[in-house]
Amino acid sequence: MKTVQLGRTGEQVSQLALGCMIMGTVTPEDEAVTMLDRYVDVGGNFLDTADCYCWWERPGSFGGESEELLGRWLKKSGKRDEVFLATKGSAVVRDLDAVWKDGKADWDAAYRTFVGAGAKTLRDAIDGSLRRLGTDHVDLYYVHVDDRSTPLEETLEALAGIVQAGKARYIGWSNVRTWRLERIRQLCAQHGWPAPVALQQQHSYLRRRAGVRHISIVDDEQLDYLETHDDLTLVAYSPILKGIYDDPEKRRGHGAMIPYEGPDAEARIAVLTEVAKEVGVTPNALVLAWLMHQTSPEIVPLIGPRTLQQYEAALPALDVKLTDEQLHRLDAAGA
């Protein structure tokens, strides 16, 4: 597996990151451990989790199952020094009673009850994450969901303290508007605080349709910002949009398609399907390969397989070599 530099840190992370969100809940532990072992065996080193994973899978849970599983795996495997470990804070829910209705998680309510990114909240959160992970530090610590109710100065000073204490080596941000990201960077420069080196946002081959307001999906402005600020690496979550590229029936009416559906998406999927046949991989795998071929900005796709089979289905993307002509067709496709 190839590696890329994370921002300008000098740290080399694998070009394909492994998301561990549903490990320990949806994905049974034995299957998750096999995935982790195989990922490291092929040269992967970039593991991603969060303290809130996965409260919405189990009524009564505040999260932490993913970090706990990773902690057990790290202890048993002895591979802590071989991986670049990322986790996140700020998106644990305060009140479980407020976010469960008729046995289903209410995400609108959840967003209103996140603990946020206050100084004490983050200090307590990183300590909890380190305890569950069984390590004295993480390599990358994200603000999971941008918190506009807390002054940025408070959040950034707390993060600087976490880095100074050796509990995290670098910081990142997720689910954030570009103007907020620029303000964050200005404050860091002004006060000498560590600035984000990674931006984790939803990004895929499809482009969100006109008129969609979505804080988490990369738009043209954010891409332009990243092109001119190479000290930030884009970590692209949901790169294959829950696997919709391989199955026209699955795409029809799927929630992951709602922000993208329309003539532009149809035109891009048509070209994607053609090129996938030419190179002998699935459309899902080609999306991952296309993302890894991007250089401005450089992108690290973050896969989150539910099963070992889904994990194995992503690996052919690592061997895809796209010609300039194929890349041009993929890039130029659209209504």
XYZ file of C-alpha atoms in Angstrom:
335
model
C 0.000 0.000 0.000
C 1.322 3.442 -0.930
C 1.610 6.215 1.608
C 1.078 9.974 1.443
C 2.321 12.750 3.672
C -0.234 14.075 6.140
C -0.260 17.799 5.489
C 3.297 19.025 5.879
C 3.940 17.016 9.048
C 6.359 14.542 7.483
C 4.127 11.730 8.733
C 3.442 9.046 6.148
C -0.053 7.579 6.311
C -1.479 4.868 4.094
C -3.316 6.126 1.038
C -6.379 4.121 2.054
C -7.533 4.644 5.643
C -9.583 2.100 7.592
C -12.636 3.390 9.407
C -13.472 1.418 12.541
C -16.832 3.044 13.311
C -18.993 -0.075 13.454
C -16.378 -2.452 14.814
C -17.600 -3.887 18.083
C -21.268 -3.250 17.325
C -22.472 -4.101 13.803
C -19.230 -5.891 12.914
C -18.511 -8.738 15.348
C -15.173 -8.632 17.134
C -13.638 -11.673 15.457
C -14.414 -10.302 11.991
C -13.177 -6.833 12.943
C -9.903 -8.261 14.260
C -9.380 -10.184 11.024
C -9.920 -6.957 9.046
C -7.461 -5.051 11.213
C -4.848 -7.797 10.907
C -5.200 -8.001 7.141
C -5.123 -4.225 6.733
C -1.817 -3.965 8.606
C -0.453 -6.993 6.750
C -0.902 -5.243 3.372
C 0.844 -2.118 4.649
C -2.086 -0.125 6.001
C -1.442 2.058 9.033
C -4.164 4.757 9.222
C -6.958 3.776 11.645
C -9.912 6.053 12.329
C -12.462 5.974 15.152
C -14.335 8.297 17.546
C -15.529 8.293 21.136
C -19.199 8.340 20.075
C -19.007 5.183 17.919
C -21.539 3.650 17.909
C -24.214 4.915 20.310
C -26.934 4.739 17.612
C -26.529 0.991 17.196
C -27.430 0.114 20.770
C -30.105 1.852 22.850
C -28.561 2.766 26.186
C -25.042 3.246 24.787
C -23.140 6.532 24.774
C -20.565 5.019 22.409
C -17.009 3.869 23.001
C -17.425 0.323 21.649
C -15.134 0.938 18.668
C -12.359 2.435 20.792
C -12.650 -0.427 23.273
C -12.315 -3.024 20.516
C -9.303 -1.235 19.070
C -7.775 -1.108 22.533
C -8.120 -4.872 22.899
C -6.678 -5.433 19.428
C -3.734 -3.095 20.038
C -2.921 -4.811 23.325
C -3.141 -8.312 21.882
C -1.365 -7.567 18.604
C 1.308 -5.261 20.009
C 0.982 -3.093 16.897
C 0.476 0.330 18.491
C 3.763 1.621 17.088
C 2.858 0.374 13.598
C -0.341 2.377 13.205
C -1.282 6.033 12.901
C -4.244 6.219 15.265
C -6.949 8.867 14.912
C -9.970 9.468 17.104
C -12.469 12.287 17.618
C -14.369 14.118 20.336
C -17.381 16.474 20.620
C -20.202 14.293 19.196
C -21.258 12.178 22.160
C -24.906 12.855 23.004
C -25.791 14.299 26.403
C -29.248 12.810 26.779
C -30.064 9.375 25.392
C -33.752 9.739 26.193
C -33.897 12.736 23.851
C -32.387 10.936 20.868
C -34.316 7.664 20.830
C -37.863 7.581 19.495
C -39.806 4.378 18.894
C -36.611 2.355 18.909
C -34.843 4.539 16.323
C -32.129 7.152 16.663
C -33.376 10.687 16.004
C -30.458 12.455 14.340
C -32.018 15.904 14.397
C -32.314 15.595 18.154
C -28.807 14.178 18.408
C -27.249 17.214 16.737
C -28.981 19.406 19.316
C -27.627 17.399 22.237
C -23.976 16.803 21.314
C -21.601 17.552 24.173
C -19.678 19.980 21.954
C -16.103 21.210 22.006
C -15.798 23.068 25.294
C -12.414 22.915 27.012
C -13.400 20.602 29.875
C -15.449 18.423 27.539
C -12.470 17.856 25.227
C -10.030 17.279 28.087
C -12.335 14.684 29.607
C -13.060 13.171 26.197
C -9.420 12.607 25.243
C -8.759 10.978 28.617
C -11.705 8.647 28.085
C -10.556 7.794 24.577
C -7.014 7.028 25.718
C -8.348 4.812 28.496
C -10.532 2.826 26.073
C -7.783 2.609 23.460
C -5.236 1.505 26.032
C -2.595 3.996 24.905
C -0.988 7.150 26.257
C -1.544 9.168 23.070
C -3.317 9.274 19.740
C -1.598 10.477 16.602
C -4.494 12.619 15.397
C -7.355 14.104 17.394
C -10.309 15.646 15.561
C -13.090 17.945 16.601
C -15.766 15.620 15.269
C -18.597 18.101 14.666
C -17.861 21.833 14.528
C -19.322 23.517 17.620
C -20.438 27.105 16.985
C -21.793 27.582 20.504
C -18.317 27.433 22.052
C -15.765 30.192 21.355
C -13.092 28.875 19.001
C -10.429 30.315 21.277
C -11.602 28.039 24.095
C -11.582 24.947 21.878
C -8.220 25.686 20.279
C -6.496 26.497 23.564
C -7.767 23.213 25.012
C -6.512 21.305 21.966
C -3.141 23.020 22.275
C -2.984 21.827 25.872
C -3.835 18.280 24.806
C -0.984 18.346 22.292
C 1.413 19.939 24.785
C 0.567 17.220 27.299
C 1.511 14.582 24.732
C -1.985 13.114 24.562
C -2.317 13.875 20.840
C 0.401 14.591 18.308
C -1.717 16.497 15.780
C -5.211 17.926 15.537
C -7.859 17.838 12.818
C -11.387 19.077 12.170
C -14.462 17.447 10.673
C -17.919 18.502 9.462
C -16.981 22.155 9.138
C -17.562 25.082 6.778
C -14.598 26.533 4.909
C -14.966 29.992 6.467
C -14.795 28.444 9.920
C -11.712 26.477 8.944
C -9.978 29.668 7.830
C -10.894 31.365 11.121
C -9.478 28.379 13.013
C -6.205 28.638 11.112
C -5.973 32.400 11.689
C -6.438 31.981 15.434
C -3.820 29.230 15.546
C -1.326 31.442 13.746
C -2.150 34.394 16.006
C -1.716 32.476 19.266
C 0.914 29.935 18.259
C -1.476 27.026 18.742
C -1.153 23.826 16.675
C -3.261 24.129 13.531
C -5.285 21.307 11.954
C -3.337 19.043 9.608
C -6.327 16.985 8.453
C -9.846 17.809 7.336
C -12.317 14.924 7.438
C -15.360 15.546 5.251
C -17.722 13.488 3.113
C -16.322 13.331 -0.410
C -16.918 11.021 -3.340
C -16.947 10.922 -7.134
C -20.461 12.325 -7.385
C -20.986 16.054 -6.885
C -23.711 17.334 -4.630
C -26.654 18.729 -6.544
C -27.315 22.435 -6.820
C -29.181 23.952 -3.922
C -28.153 21.373 -1.338
C -26.878 22.918 1.912
C -24.690 20.362 3.641
C -21.970 21.206 6.137
C -20.260 17.828 5.778
C -19.976 17.413 1.984
C -16.999 18.992 0.243
C -18.035 21.701 -2.239
C -16.136 23.630 -4.914
C -15.075 26.343 -2.466
C -13.625 23.801 -0.059
C -11.776 21.996 -2.850
C -10.307 25.301 -3.970
C -9.263 26.055 -0.391
C -7.553 22.683 -0.053
C -5.771 23.090 -3.380
C -4.100 26.232 -2.065
C -3.415 24.971 1.482
C -1.412 21.773 1.176
C -0.699 21.717 4.899
C -4.205 20.187 5.188
C -4.938 16.656 3.961
C -8.492 15.754 2.989
C -9.613 12.507 4.601
C -12.717 11.553 2.621
C -15.343 9.648 4.556
C -18.219 7.757 2.883
C -16.215 7.664 -0.367
C -18.424 4.996 -1.966
C -21.670 6.323 -0.440
C -22.607 3.039 1.233
C -21.807 1.060 -1.915
C -24.424 2.647 -4.196
C -22.139 2.825 -7.249
C -22.314 -0.917 -7.903
C -26.078 -1.319 -7.848
C -28.642 0.787 -9.763
C -31.459 -0.686 -7.675
C -29.699 0.215 -4.452
C -29.175 3.788 -5.668
C -32.872 4.269 -6.329
C -34.298 5.922 -3.243
C -31.213 5.318 -1.090
C -30.603 8.024 1.488
C -26.952 8.324 0.477
C -28.031 9.406 -3.022
C -30.356 12.219 -1.960
C -27.716 15.001 -1.897
C -26.424 13.938 -5.330
C -29.275 12.645 -7.456
C -30.007 14.311 -10.788
C -28.667 14.555 -14.356
C -25.086 15.304 -13.258
C -24.969 12.170 -11.102
C -26.456 10.045 -13.886
C -23.884 11.284 -16.398
C -20.967 10.686 -14.033
C -22.163 7.200 -13.095
C -22.446 6.292 -16.787
C -18.804 7.214 -17.438
C -17.686 5.618 -14.187
C -19.351 2.348 -15.202
C -17.641 2.425 -18.619
C -14.174 3.006 -17.201
C -14.701 0.379 -14.487
C -15.308 -2.213 -17.210
C -12.167 -1.101 -19.033
C -9.913 -1.527 -16.000
C -11.669 -4.639 -14.695
C -12.911 -3.460 -11.297
C -16.264 -2.611 -9.767
C -17.512 0.994 -9.888
C -17.106 1.159 -6.100
C -13.438 0.189 -6.385
C -12.918 2.633 -9.236
C -14.243 5.504 -7.103
C -11.612 4.679 -4.471
C -8.921 4.462 -7.149
C -10.015 7.783 -8.681
C -9.808 9.475 -5.279
C -6.326 8.067 -4.711
C -5.234 9.404 -8.116
C -6.087 12.972 -7.112
C -3.102 15.199 -6.446
C -4.600 18.673 -5.994
C -5.754 18.297 -3.357
C -4.351 14.959 -2.295
C -7.077 12.752 -0.849
C -7.061 9.819 1.576
C -10.304 7.847 1.157
C -11.593 6.392 4.406
C -13.396 3.085 3.954
C -15.734 1.729 6.629
C -16.475 -1.890 5.696
C -19.217 -3.667 7.586
C -17.974 -7.155 6.661
C -14.718 -8.830 5.743
C -16.141 -9.333 2.253
C -16.683 -5.584 1.873
C -13.144 -4.945 3.059
C -11.721 -7.386 0.514
C -13.847 -5.806 -2.236
C -12.086 -2.468 -1.688
C -8.536 -3.779 -2.070
C -8.453 -4.015 -5.902
C -8.584 -0.207 -5.922
C -4.981 -0.202 -4.717
C -3.762 -1.770 -7.975
C -5.753 0.333 -10.452
C -3.641 2.413 -12.824
C -5.698 4.992 -14.684
C -4.430 6.554 -17.884
C -4.490 10.295 -18.426
C -7.317 9.770 -20.929
C -9.390 7.783 -18.419
C -8.804 10.336 -15.713
C -9.841 13.119 -18.078
C -13.061 11.293 -18.957
C -13.892 10.725 -15.317
C -13.093 14.301 -14.354
C -14.966 15.838 -17.280
C -18.107 13.710 -16.943
C -21.289 15.493 -15.928
C -24.407 17.183 -17.142
